[in-house]
PDB file of C-alpha atoms and ligand atoms in Angstrom:
ATOM      1  CA  MET X   1      11.827  34.221  55.642  1.00 89.00           C
ATOM      2  CA  LYS X   2      10.379  31.439  54.470  1.00 97.00           C
ATOM      3  CA  PRO X   3      11.680  30.153  50.879  1.00 98.00           C
ATOM      4  CA  ASP X   4       8.788  30.502  48.063  1.00 98.00           C
ATOM      5  CA  VAL X   5       8.053  27.378  46.403  1.00 98.00           C
ATOM      6  CA  LEU X   6       5.808  26.823  43.123  1.00 98.00           C
ATOM      7  CA  VAL X   7       3.420  23.893  43.678  1.00 98.00           C
ATOM      8  CA  ILE X   8       2.964  22.030  40.090  1.00 98.00           C
ATOM      9  CA  VAL X   9       1.006  19.210  41.757  1.00 98.00           C
ATOM     10  CA  PRO X  10       0.319  19.291  45.293  1.00 98.00           C
ATOM     11  CA  LEU X  11       0.955  16.793  48.203  1.00 98.00           C
ATOM     12  CA  ARG X  12      -1.010  14.579  49.881  1.00 98.00           C
ATOM     13  CA  PRO X  13      -3.030  16.529  52.736  1.00 98.00           C
ATOM     14  CA  ASP X  14      -0.725  15.628  55.619  1.00 98.00           C
ATOM     15  CA  GLN X  15       2.434  16.504  53.873  1.00 98.00           C
ATOM     16  CA  GLN X  16       0.192  20.003  52.046  1.00 98.00           C
ATOM     17  CA  LYS X  17      -0.138  20.888  55.288  1.00 98.00           C
ATOM     18  CA  GLN X  18       3.472  20.852  56.267  1.00 98.00           C
ATOM     19  CA  LEU X  19       4.713  21.790  52.863  1.00 98.00           C
ATOM     20  CA  GLU X  20       2.529  24.962  53.669  1.00 98.00           C
ATOM     21  CA  ALA X  21       3.536  25.425  57.212  1.00 98.00           C
ATOM     22  CA  THR X  22       7.507  25.722  56.106  1.00 98.00           C
ATOM     23  CA  TYR X  23       7.189  27.307  52.632  1.00 98.00           C
ATOM     24  CA  THR X  24       5.432  30.038  51.404  1.00 98.00           C
ATOM     25  CA  LEU X  25       3.219  28.649  48.164  1.00 98.00           C
ATOM     26  CA  HIS X  26       2.720  29.559  44.627  1.00 98.00           C
ATOM     27  CA  ARG X  27       0.108  27.735  43.366  1.00 98.00           C
ATOM     28  CA  TYR X  28       0.784  26.852  39.712  1.00 98.00           C
ATOM     29  CA  ASP X  29      -1.886  23.957  39.733  1.00 98.00           C
ATOM     30  CA  LEU X  30      -4.331  26.507  40.447  1.00 98.00           C
ATOM     31  CA  ALA X  31      -3.472  29.379  38.231  1.00 98.00           C
ATOM     32  CA  GLU X  32      -5.718  29.903  35.369  1.00 98.00           C
ATOM     33  CA  ASP X  33      -2.884  31.545  33.389  1.00 98.00           C
ATOM     34  CA  LYS X  34       0.072  29.106  34.051  1.00 97.00           C
ATOM     35  CA  ASN X  35       2.272  31.340  31.648  1.00 96.00           C
ATOM     36  CA  ALA X  36       1.095  34.822  33.266  1.00 98.00           C
ATOM     37  CA  PHE X  37       1.432  33.348  36.795  1.00 98.00           C
ATOM     38  CA  LEU X  38       4.714  32.336  36.027  1.00 98.00           C
ATOM     39  CA  ALA X  39       6.061  35.600  34.566  1.00 98.00           C
ATOM     40  CA  GLU X  40       4.195  37.104  37.953  1.00 98.00           C
ATOM     41  CA  VAL X  41       6.210  34.782  40.359  1.00 98.00           C
ATOM     42  CA  GLY X  42       8.707  33.103  38.740  1.00 98.00           C
ATOM     43  CA  GLU X  43      11.893  35.120  39.916  1.00 98.00           C
ATOM     44  CA  LYS X  44      11.247  34.395  43.626  1.00 98.00           C
ATOM     45  CA  ILE X  45      10.623  30.630  43.470  1.00 98.00           C
ATOM     46  CA  VAL X  46      13.836  28.468  44.766  1.00 98.00           C
ATOM     47  CA  ALA X  47      11.627  25.169  44.965  1.00 98.00           C
ATOM     48  CA  VAL X  48       9.135  23.251  42.698  1.00 98.00           C
ATOM     49  CA  VAL X  49       7.123  20.397  43.801  1.00 99.00           C
ATOM     50  CA  THR X  50       5.834  18.402  41.303  1.00 98.00           C
ATOM     51  CA  ASN X  51       5.346  15.063  40.226  1.00 98.00           C
ATOM     52  CA  GLY X  52       6.650  12.023  38.016  1.00 97.00           C
ATOM     53  CA  GLY X  53       3.614  12.740  35.243  1.00 96.00           C
ATOM     54  CA  ARG X  54       4.109  16.830  35.259  1.00 97.00           C
ATOM     55  CA  GLY X  55       7.421  16.913  35.878  1.00 98.00           C
ATOM     56  CA  ILE X  56       8.797  20.486  34.845  1.00 98.00           C
ATOM     57  CA  THR X  57      10.025  21.412  31.147  1.00 98.00           C
ATOM     58  CA  ARG X  58      12.673  23.220  29.745  1.00 98.00           C
ATOM     59  CA  ALA X  59      10.169  26.375  28.985  1.00 98.00           C
ATOM     60  CA  GLN X  60       8.969  26.261  32.634  1.00 98.00           C
ATOM     61  CA  LEU X  61      12.334  26.252  34.140  1.00 98.00           C
ATOM     62  CA  ALA X  62      13.133  29.376  31.958  1.00 98.00           C
ATOM     63  CA  PHE X  63      10.780  31.269  33.997  1.00 98.00           C
ATOM     64  CA  LEU X  64      12.402  30.363  37.312  1.00 98.00           C
ATOM     65  CA  PRO X  65      15.803  31.882  37.400  1.00 98.00           C
ATOM     66  CA  ASN X  66      16.758  31.531  40.931  1.00 98.00           C
ATOM     67  CA  LEU X  67      15.491  28.073  41.202  1.00 98.00           C
ATOM     68  CA  LYS X  68      17.536  25.743  43.278  1.00 98.00           C
ATOM     69  CA  ILE X  69      15.822  22.365  43.299  1.00 98.00           C
ATOM     70  CA  VAL X  70      12.875  20.242  41.876  1.00 98.00           C
ATOM     71  CA  SER X  71      11.347  17.768  44.051  1.00 98.00           C
ATOM     72  CA  SER X  72       9.346  15.205  42.489  1.00 98.00           C
ATOM     73  CA  SER X  73       6.698  12.893  43.715  1.00 98.00           C
ATOM     74  CA  GLY X  74       7.409   9.534  41.528  1.00 98.00           C
ATOM     75  CA  VAL X  75      10.463   7.164  40.538  1.00 98.00           C
ATOM     76  CA  GLY X  76       9.876   8.285  36.929  1.00 98.00           C
ATOM     77  CA  TYR X  77      11.912  11.518  36.202  1.00 98.00           C
ATOM     78  CA  ASP X  78      11.154  11.176  32.295  1.00 98.00           C
ATOM     79  CA  ALA X  79       9.229  13.863  32.390  1.00 98.00           C
ATOM     80  CA  ILE X  80      11.865  16.278  34.412  1.00 98.00           C
ATOM     81  CA  ASP X  81      14.462  18.136  31.689  1.00 98.00           C
ATOM     82  CA  VAL X  82      17.306  17.003  33.814  1.00 98.00           C
ATOM     83  CA  GLU X  83      19.201  18.204  30.941  1.00 98.00           C
ATOM     84  CA  ALA X  84      17.553  21.873  31.449  1.00 98.00           C
ATOM     85  CA  CYS X  85      18.238  21.249  35.411  1.00 98.00           C
ATOM     86  CA  ASN X  86      21.628  20.387  34.894  1.00 98.00           C
ATOM     87  CA  GLU X  87      22.281  23.706  32.376  1.00 98.00           C
ATOM     88  CA  GLN X  88      20.687  25.811  35.213  1.00 98.00           C
ATOM     89  CA  GLY X  89      22.457  24.182  38.048  1.00 98.00           C
ATOM     90  CA  VAL X  90      19.042  23.001  39.541  1.00 98.00           C
ATOM     91  CA  LYS X  91      19.092  19.900  41.478  1.00 98.00           C
ATOM     92  CA  ALA X  92      15.970  17.417  41.022  1.00 98.00           C
ATOM     93  CA  THR X  93      14.725  14.433  43.194  1.00 98.00           C
ATOM     94  CA  ASN X  94      12.631  11.592  42.981  1.00 98.00           C
ATOM     95  CA  THR X  95      11.068   8.822  45.064  1.00 98.00           C
ATOM     96  CA  PRO X  96      12.344   5.591  44.611  1.00 98.00           C
ATOM     97  CA  ASP X  97      12.107   2.612  46.692  1.00 98.00           C
ATOM     98  CA  VAL X  98       8.950   3.452  48.854  1.00 98.00           C
ATOM     99  CA  LEU X  99       6.598   2.849  46.092  1.00 98.00           C
ATOM    100  CA  THR X 100       8.309  -0.333  44.593  1.00 98.00           C
ATOM    101  CA  ASP X 101       6.124  -2.945  46.438  1.00 98.00           C
ATOM    102  CA  ASP X 102       2.907  -1.505  44.924  1.00 98.00           C
ATOM    103  CA  VAL X 103       3.951  -0.870  41.670  1.00 98.00           C
ATOM    104  CA  ALA X 104       4.943  -4.468  41.780  1.00 99.00           C
ATOM    105  CA  ASP X 105       1.942  -5.658  43.069  1.00 99.00           C
ATOM    106  CA  MET X 106       0.196  -4.072  40.253  1.00 98.00           C
ATOM    107  CA  ALA X 107       2.304  -5.722  37.429  1.00 99.00           C
ATOM    108  CA  LEU X 108       1.125  -8.866  39.145  1.00 98.00           C
ATOM    109  CA  ALA X 109      -2.376  -7.981  39.416  1.00 98.00           C
ATOM    110  CA  LEU X 110      -2.559  -6.907  35.541  1.00 99.00           C
ATOM    111  CA  PHE X 111      -0.267 -10.193  34.722  1.00 98.00           C
ATOM    112  CA  LEU X 112      -2.994 -12.532  36.555  1.00 98.00           C
ATOM    113  CA  ALA X 113      -5.978 -10.408  35.039  1.00 98.00           C
ATOM    114  CA  VAL X 114      -4.969 -10.791  31.834  1.00 98.00           C
ATOM    115  CA  ARG X 115      -3.715 -14.389  31.704  1.00 98.00           C
ATOM    116  CA  ARG X 116      -6.965 -15.702  33.718  1.00 98.00           C
ATOM    117  CA  ASP X 117      -8.994 -13.273  32.248  1.00 98.00           C
ATOM    118  CA  LEU X 118     -10.494 -11.947  35.340  1.00 98.00           C
ATOM    119  CA  VAL X 119     -12.199  -8.834  33.657  1.00 98.00           C
ATOM    120  CA  ARG X 120     -14.455 -10.524  30.961  1.00 97.00           C
ATOM    121  CA  GLY X 121     -15.372 -13.189  33.591  1.00 98.00           C
ATOM    122  CA  ASP X 122     -16.487 -10.369  35.917  1.00 98.00           C
ATOM    123  CA  ALA X 123     -18.649  -9.025  33.024  1.00 98.00           C
ATOM    124  CA  TYR X 124     -19.667 -12.586  32.346  1.00 98.00           C
ATOM    125  CA  VAL X 125     -21.420 -12.644  35.577  1.00 98.00           C
ATOM    126  CA  ARG X 126     -22.956  -9.453  36.278  1.00 98.00           C
ATOM    127  CA  THR X 127     -24.759  -9.564  32.771  1.00 98.00           C
ATOM    128  CA  GLY X 128     -26.172 -13.108  33.258  1.00 98.00           C
ATOM    129  CA  ALA X 129     -24.383 -14.433  30.331  1.00 98.00           C
ATOM    130  CA  TRP X 130     -23.061 -17.566  32.736  1.00 98.00           C
ATOM    131  CA  GLY X 131     -26.677 -18.436  32.850  1.00 98.00           C
ATOM    132  CA  ARG X 132     -27.938 -17.854  29.117  1.00 98.00           C
ATOM    133  CA  ASP X 133     -24.273 -19.136  27.348  1.00 98.00           C
ATOM    134  CA  GLY X 134     -23.077 -21.661  29.787  1.00 98.00           C
ATOM    135  CA  ALA X 135     -19.665 -22.012  31.202  1.00 98.00           C
ATOM    136  CA  PHE X 136     -16.904 -19.378  30.683  1.00 98.00           C
ATOM    137  CA  PRO X 137     -14.193 -19.822  28.053  1.00 97.00           C
ATOM    138  CA  LEU X 138     -11.051 -21.588  29.618  1.00 97.00           C
ATOM    139  CA  THR X 139      -7.928 -19.657  30.281  1.00 97.00           C
ATOM    140  CA  ARG X 140      -4.096 -20.758  30.247  1.00 96.00           C
ATOM    141  CA  ALA X 141      -2.092 -21.833  33.487  1.00 98.00           C
ATOM    142  CA  ILE X 142       0.293 -19.618  35.201  1.00 98.00           C
ATOM    143  CA  LYS X 143       2.411 -22.356  36.233  1.00 98.00           C
ATOM    144  CA  ALA X 144       5.669 -23.446  33.955  1.00 98.00           C
ATOM    145  CA  LYS X 145       4.875 -20.647  31.734  1.00 98.00           C
ATOM    146  CA  LYS X 146       7.835 -17.872  30.419  1.00 98.00           C
ATOM    147  CA  VAL X 147       7.979 -14.506  31.950  1.00 99.00           C
ATOM    148  CA  GLY X 148      10.562 -11.946  30.472  1.00 99.00           C
ATOM    149  CA  ILE X 149      11.121  -8.544  32.204  1.00 99.00           C
ATOM    150  CA  VAL X 150      12.110  -5.489  30.331  1.00 98.00           C
ATOM    151  CA  GLY X 151      14.503  -3.823  32.961  1.00 98.00           C
ATOM    152  CA  LEU X 152      15.433  -5.483  36.007  1.00 98.00           C
ATOM    153  CA  GLY X 153      15.611  -2.347  38.378  1.00 98.00           C
ATOM    154  CA  ARG X 154      14.263  -2.515  42.082  1.00 98.00           C
ATOM    155  CA  ILE X 155      10.660  -2.485  40.267  1.00 98.00           C
ATOM    156  CA  GLY X 156      11.462  -5.288  37.923  1.00 98.00           C
ATOM    157  CA  LYS X 157      13.472  -7.730  40.914  1.00 98.00           C
ATOM    158  CA  ALA X 158      10.166  -7.133  42.966  1.00 98.00           C
ATOM    159  CA  ILE X 159       7.896  -8.096  40.107  1.00 99.00           C
ATOM    160  CA  ALA X 160      10.495 -11.176  39.758  1.00 98.00           C
ATOM    161  CA  ALA X 161      10.149 -12.153  43.723  1.00 98.00           C
ATOM    162  CA  ARG X 162       6.458 -12.080  43.012  1.00 98.00           C
ATOM    163  CA  LEU X 163       6.285 -14.693  40.429  1.00 98.00           C
ATOM    164  CA  GLU X 164       9.328 -16.899  41.346  1.00 98.00           C
ATOM    165  CA  PRO X 165       6.746 -18.496  43.972  1.00 98.00           C
ATOM    166  CA  MET X 166       4.377 -19.071  41.328  1.00 98.00           C
ATOM    167  CA  GLY X 167       6.211 -21.513  39.371  1.00 98.00           C
ATOM    168  CA  VAL X 168       7.344 -19.570  35.923  1.00 98.00           C
ATOM    169  CA  GLU X 169      10.217 -19.528  34.162  1.00 98.00           C
ATOM    170  CA  ILE X 170      11.921 -15.750  34.320  1.00 98.00           C
ATOM    171  CA  ALA X 171      14.415 -14.040  32.544  1.00 98.00           C
ATOM    172  CA  TYR X 172      15.188 -10.435  31.533  1.00 98.00           C
ATOM    173  CA  HIS X 173      16.692  -8.051  29.456  1.00 98.00           C
ATOM    174  CA  GLY X 174      18.272  -4.719  30.114  1.00 97.00           C
ATOM    175  CA  ARG X 175      21.725  -2.755  29.132  1.00 95.00           C
ATOM    176  CA  HIS X 176      23.693  -4.764  30.975  1.00 96.00           C
ATOM    177  CA  GLU X 177      23.917  -8.517  32.189  1.00 98.00           C
ATOM    178  CA  GLN X 178      23.693  -7.948  35.982  1.00 98.00           C
ATOM    179  CA  ALA X 179      26.351  -9.585  38.342  1.00 97.00           C
ATOM    180  CA  GLY X 180      24.652 -11.888  41.244  1.00 96.00           C
ATOM    181  CA  VAL X 181      21.290 -12.247  39.686  1.00 98.00           C
ATOM    182  CA  ALA X 182      20.072 -15.678  38.862  1.00 96.00           C
ATOM    183  CA  TYR X 183      17.612 -15.188  36.081  1.00 98.00           C
ATOM    184  CA  ARG X 184      18.722 -15.685  32.677  1.00 98.00           C
ATOM    185  CA  TYR X 185      19.807 -12.689  30.626  1.00 98.00           C
ATOM    186  CA  MET X 186      18.613 -11.891  27.296  1.00 98.00           C
ATOM    187  CA  ALA X 187      20.747  -9.274  25.274  1.00 98.00           C
ATOM    188  CA  ASP X 188      18.086  -8.998  22.496  1.00 98.00           C
ATOM    189  CA  VAL X 189      14.306  -7.755  23.634  1.00 98.00           C
ATOM    190  CA  VAL X 190      12.926  -9.712  20.240  1.00 98.00           C
ATOM    191  CA  ALA X 191      14.583 -12.572  20.988  1.00 98.00           C
ATOM    192  CA  MET X 192      12.941 -12.663  24.502  1.00 98.00           C
ATOM    193  CA  ALA X 193       9.784 -11.779  23.027  1.00 98.00           C
ATOM    194  CA  GLU X 194       9.843 -14.689  21.257  1.00 98.00           C
ATOM    195  CA  TRP X 195      10.855 -16.873  23.970  1.00 98.00           C
ATOM    196  CA  ALA X 196       8.614 -15.759  26.391  1.00 98.00           C
ATOM    197  CA  ASP X 197       4.833 -16.071  26.848  1.00 98.00           C
ATOM    198  CA  VAL X 198       4.543 -12.984  28.990  1.00 98.00           C
ATOM    199  CA  LEU X 199       6.488 -10.041  28.739  1.00 99.00           C
ATOM    200  CA  ILE X 200       6.399  -7.019  31.440  1.00 99.00           C
ATOM    201  CA  ALA X 201       7.890  -3.622  30.621  1.00 99.00           C
ATOM    202  CA  ALA X 202       9.526  -2.384  33.968  1.00 98.00           C
ATOM    203  CA  MET X 203      12.169   0.089  32.628  1.00 98.00           C
ATOM    204  CA  PRO X 204      12.555   3.922  32.876  1.00 98.00           C
ATOM    205  CA  GLY X 205      10.638   5.741  30.280  1.00 98.00           C
ATOM    206  CA  GLY X 206      12.443   8.520  28.042  1.00 97.00           C
ATOM    207  CA  ALA X 207      14.565   9.034  25.147  1.00 96.00           C
ATOM    208  CA  ALA X 208      16.539   5.547  25.826  1.00 96.00           C
ATOM    209  CA  THR X 209      13.587   3.372  26.037  1.00 98.00           C
ATOM    210  CA  GLU X 210      11.285   5.036  23.581  1.00 98.00           C
ATOM    211  CA  GLY X 211       9.214   2.648  21.379  1.00 98.00           C
ATOM    212  CA  MET X 212      11.448   0.022  22.642  1.00 98.00           C
ATOM    213  CA  ILE X 213       8.507  -2.658  22.696  1.00 98.00           C
ATOM    214  CA  SER X 214       8.198  -2.457  18.864  1.00 98.00           C
ATOM    215  CA  GLU X 215       5.920  -3.980  16.575  1.00 98.00           C
ATOM    216  CA  ALA X 216       8.709  -6.687  15.789  1.00 98.00           C
ATOM    217  CA  VAL X 217       8.462  -7.679  19.776  1.00 98.00           C
ATOM    218  CA  LEU X 218       4.882  -7.604  20.209  1.00 98.00           C
ATOM    219  CA  GLU X 219       4.536  -9.995  16.663  1.00 98.00           C
ATOM    220  CA  ALA X 220       7.432 -12.023  18.777  1.00 98.00           C
ATOM    221  CA  LEU X 221       5.192 -12.137  21.817  1.00 98.00           C
ATOM    222  CA  GLY X 222       2.720 -13.704  19.638  1.00 98.00           C
ATOM    223  CA  PRO X 223      -1.220 -14.501  19.627  1.00 98.00           C
ATOM    224  CA  GLU X 224      -0.815 -16.442  22.667  1.00 98.00           C
ATOM    225  CA  GLY X 225       1.126 -14.101  24.387  1.00 98.00           C
ATOM    226  CA  SER X 226       0.682 -11.184  26.672  1.00 98.00           C
ATOM    227  CA  PHE X 227       2.113  -7.798  27.382  1.00 99.00           C
ATOM    228  CA  ILE X 228       2.085  -5.788  30.665  1.00 99.00           C
ATOM    229  CA  ASN X 229       3.089  -2.319  30.923  1.00 99.00           C
ATOM    230  CA  ILE X 230       3.942  -0.664  34.213  1.00 98.00           C
ATOM    231  CA  ALA X 231       6.527   1.360  33.107  1.00 98.00           C
ATOM    232  CA  ARG X 232       5.611   4.499  30.811  1.00 98.00           C
ATOM    233  CA  GLY X 233       3.327   4.455  27.660  1.00 98.00           C
ATOM    234  CA  SER X 234       6.345   5.743  25.672  1.00 98.00           C
ATOM    235  CA  VAL X 235       7.907   2.482  25.589  1.00 98.00           C
ATOM    236  CA  VAL X 236       5.754   0.929  23.538  1.00 98.00           C
ATOM    237  CA  ASP X 237       4.753   1.640  19.972  1.00 98.00           C
ATOM    238  CA  GLU X 238       1.358   2.362  20.778  1.00 98.00           C
ATOM    239  CA  ALA X 239      -0.034   2.328  17.641  1.00 98.00           C
ATOM    240  CA  ALA X 240       1.609  -1.007  16.657  1.00 98.00           C
ATOM    241  CA  LEU X 241       0.044  -2.456  20.068  1.00 99.00           C
ATOM    242  CA  ILE X 242      -3.326  -1.472  19.064  1.00 98.00           C
ATOM    243  CA  ALA X 243      -3.204  -2.820  15.527  1.00 98.00           C
ATOM    244  CA  CYS X 244      -1.531  -5.933  16.933  1.00 98.00           C
ATOM    245  CA  LEU X 245      -4.501  -6.756  19.631  1.00 98.00           C
ATOM    246  CA  LYS X 246      -7.040  -6.006  17.108  1.00 98.00           C
ATOM    247  CA  ASP X 247      -6.104  -8.371  14.748  1.00 98.00           C
ATOM    248  CA  GLY X 248      -4.393 -11.233  16.950  1.00 98.00           C
ATOM    249  CA  ARG X 249      -0.692 -11.024  16.314  1.00 98.00           C
ATOM    250  CA  LEU X 250      -1.014 -10.304  20.059  1.00 98.00           C
ATOM    251  CA  GLY X 251      -2.923 -12.546  22.230  1.00 98.00           C
ATOM    252  CA  SER X 252      -3.746  -9.828  25.464  1.00 98.00           C
ATOM    253  CA  ALA X 253      -2.364  -7.191  27.055  1.00 98.00           C
ATOM    254  CA  GLY X 254      -2.551  -5.469  30.818  1.00 99.00           C
ATOM    255  CA  LEU X 255      -1.613  -1.853  30.766  1.00 99.00           C
ATOM    256  CA  ASP X 256      -1.144   0.847  33.795  1.00 98.00           C
ATOM    257  CA  VAL X 257       0.128   3.494  31.602  1.00 98.00           C
ATOM    258  CA  PHE X 258      -0.568   5.002  27.899  1.00 98.00           C
ATOM    259  CA  LEU X 259       1.182   7.466  25.478  1.00 98.00           C
ATOM    260  CA  ASN X 260      -1.447  10.268  26.233  1.00 98.00           C
ATOM    261  CA  GLU X 261      -2.671  10.794  29.904  1.00 97.00           C
ATOM    262  CA  PRO X 262      -5.232  10.860  31.116  1.00 97.00           C
ATOM    263  CA  THR X 263      -7.101  10.846  27.781  1.00 98.00           C
ATOM    264  CA  PRO X 264      -5.387   7.635  26.059  1.00 98.00           C
ATOM    265  CA  ASP X 265      -6.349   6.553  22.522  1.00 98.00           C
ATOM    266  CA  THR X 266     -10.235   5.786  22.649  1.00 98.00           C
ATOM    267  CA  ALA X 267      -9.266   2.594  20.253  1.00 98.00           C
ATOM    268  CA  PHE X 268      -8.346   0.699  23.566  1.00 98.00           C
ATOM    269  CA  ALA X 269     -12.160   1.173  25.050  1.00 97.00           C
ATOM    270  CA  ALA X 270     -13.033  -0.811  21.890  1.00 97.00           C
ATOM    271  CA  ILE X 271     -10.558  -3.854  22.350  1.00 98.00           C
ATOM    272  CA  PRO X 272     -11.755  -6.816  24.011  1.00 97.00           C
ATOM    273  CA  ASN X 273      -8.336  -8.504  24.691  1.00 97.00           C
ATOM    274  CA  VAL X 274      -7.232  -5.850  27.183  1.00 98.00           C
ATOM    275  CA  VAL X 275      -7.286  -4.896  30.589  1.00 98.00           C
ATOM    276  CA  LEU X 276      -6.989  -0.963  31.591  1.00 98.00           C
ATOM    277  CA  HIS X 277      -5.886   0.645  34.472  1.00 98.00           C
ATOM    278  CA  PRO X 278      -5.711   4.310  35.150  1.00 98.00           C
ATOM    279  CA  HIS X 279      -1.854   5.054  35.644  1.00 98.00           C
ATOM    280  CA  ASN X 280      -2.501   4.316  39.493  1.00 98.00           C
ATOM    281  CA  ALA X 281       0.171   1.147  40.316  1.00 98.00           C
ATOM    282  CA  SER X 282       1.702   3.304  43.044  1.00 98.00           C
ATOM    283  CA  GLY X 283      -1.862   5.057  44.098  1.00 98.00           C
ATOM    284  CA  THR X 284      -2.304   3.619  47.584  1.00 98.00           C
ATOM    285  CA  VAL X 285      -2.913   5.959  50.432  1.00 98.00           C
ATOM    286  CA  GLU X 286       0.139   4.485  52.296  1.00 98.00           C
ATOM    287  CA  THR X 287       2.632   4.884  49.463  1.00 98.00           C
ATOM    288  CA  ARG X 288       1.333   7.893  48.242  1.00 98.00           C
ATOM    289  CA  GLY X 289       1.862   9.565  51.761  1.00 98.00           C
ATOM    290  CA  ALA X 290       5.480   7.931  51.511  1.00 98.00           C
ATOM    291  CA  MET X 291       5.873   9.617  48.375  1.00 98.00           C
ATOM    292  CA  SER X 292       4.760  13.025  49.369  1.00 98.00           C
ATOM    293  CA  GLN X 293       6.857  12.367  53.088  1.00 98.00           C
ATOM    294  CA  LEU X 294       9.813  11.715  50.716  1.00 98.00           C
ATOM    295  CA  VAL X 295       9.382  15.111  48.650  1.00 99.00           C
ATOM    296  CA  LEU X 296       9.249  17.366  51.885  1.00 98.00           C
ATOM    297  CA  ASP X 297      12.439  15.307  53.291  1.00 98.00           C
ATOM    298  CA  ASN X 298      14.445  15.952  49.793  1.00 98.00           C
ATOM    299  CA  LEU X 299      13.402  19.753  50.230  1.00 98.00           C
ATOM    300  CA  ALA X 300      14.272  19.868  54.095  1.00 98.00           C
ATOM    301  CA  ALA X 301      17.605  18.230  53.340  1.00 98.00           C
ATOM    302  CA  TYR X 302      17.928  20.896  50.362  1.00 98.00           C
ATOM    303  CA  PHE X 303      17.559  23.653  52.726  1.00 98.00           C
ATOM    304  CA  ALA X 304      19.488  22.532  55.983  1.00 98.00           C
ATOM    305  CA  GLY X 305      22.294  22.148  53.531  1.00 98.00           C
ATOM    306  CA  LYS X 306      21.950  18.185  53.778  1.00 98.00           C
ATOM    307  CA  PRO X 307      22.633  15.750  51.372  1.00 98.00           C
ATOM    308  CA  LEU X 308      19.606  15.167  49.291  1.00 98.00           C
ATOM    309  CA  VAL X 309      17.946  12.059  50.377  1.00 98.00           C
ATOM    310  CA  THR X 310      17.479  10.731  46.893  1.00 98.00           C
ATOM    311  CA  PRO X 311      19.049  12.979  44.191  1.00 98.00           C
ATOM    312  CA  VAL X 312      18.373  12.665  40.589  1.00 98.00           C
ATOM    313  CA  ASN X 313      21.202  14.553  39.188  1.00 98.00           C
TER     314      ASN X 313
HETATM  315  C1  8YV O 401       3.059   8.347  39.869  1.00 90.84           C
HETATM  316  C2  8YV O 401       5.001   7.033  38.849  1.00 90.84           C
HETATM  317  O1  8YV O 401       1.643   8.154  39.475  1.00 90.84           O
HETATM  318  O2  8YV O 401       6.455   6.987  40.011  1.00 90.84           O
HETATM  319  C3  8YV O 401       6.357   7.296  38.906  1.00 90.84           C
HETATM  320  O3  8YV O 401       7.165   7.433  37.998  1.00 90.84           O
HETATM  321  O4  8YV O 401       4.471   7.030  37.389  1.00 90.84           O
HETATM  322  C4  8YV O 401       3.855   6.966  39.672  1.00 90.84           C
HETATM  323  O5  8YV O 401       4.189   6.709  40.847  1.00 90.84           O
HETATM  324  C5  8YV O 401       3.585   9.968  39.298  1.00 90.84           C
HETATM  325  O6  8YV O 401       4.680   9.878  39.616  1.00 90.84           O
HETATM  326  C6  8YV O 401       2.309  10.587  39.820  1.00 90.84           C
HETATM  327  O7  8YV O 401       2.504  10.801  41.212  1.00 90.84           O
END
C-alpha cells in the first residue's frame, strides 16, 4: 500500500517522477474546486508536499485528520501554520542550506544592480538614449560603503561572505549578538539604517518580523541609501516603501519579494529607482532540484521511521 500524499505544489520533474512511483498522489494543485477536493480525499492523506510560498493553512489542515507530515520546498516556513501542525501532531520539514548560495547570490546581484544602476543602464543602451542624450549619470562606488544585514542566519552570513572581499563595512541586526561573529552588532535596526548606506533584509518572515523595516527605518536609510529584500514582503511596510521611493526619502531598492505575490502592488512598475525580481532567488535548476530532493528525503525518512533530515517542529 502506497501512502496517500496531497500535492499542493509539485516537485521538479525528476523528483516528481519518484514521488509518483513511491506514493499515491492526490493533485490538489490541479483540482478545480479545492475545498470539494479536500473534503473528498482529506481523510486518506498522511503526507503533504508543498512549498514555502503556498505552505499550508489551518483551514486546509482541518480537512486532514490523519496527516503526519508536511514536506515543504523552501527554507521559509512562515506560510505553514506550525501552531496548527503542532496541535494536530503533524511534523513539518523545510529545505535549508541547499538554497543558501543562490539566495545570497541574488542579494548580491540586486545590491550591484541597484547601486550601479544596471537596469536603467541597459535601457539607456537599448533605447538609443546613450547616442541621443550623452553619457549615463554617474553612480556610487561599492567600496568603503556601509552595509547592514538584518538577520545574520545562514543566508545573511553567505551574503556577508560575498560582500567582504568588496571592501565594504558590515554590521548586522538580529534578536541577539552572535558569539564568534566579527561583524559589528547593532541592537537597534533604526540606528543601523542610519549608519548604513545599504540595508539587506535576510531574516525569516512571520509575525516576529512583520513590518520590521518600518517607515522610520527607510527614512533613516535616507535619500542616498538602498534597501535590498530577499527575505519576505511582510518584513517591510510596503506602502511606506513605495511612498519613500517615490518622494526620494529612500534612494533605491532591489526587491525579490513582495507582500502580494505573484501580483505585487502595481505602483512598483512606475517607480524608476527600484529593481524588481519575481521571487526567484532560489530559482536555479540545480537548487530547485536539490530542494525537491530534500522534500523526498524527508518523506522517505518519515516513512522509514528514521529521524527527519530537516525538521521545523
Ligand atoms: C521559494 C523561498 O521560492 O525558500 C524559501 O523560503 O522563499 C523560496 O526558496 C519558495 O519556497 C517556493 O519554492
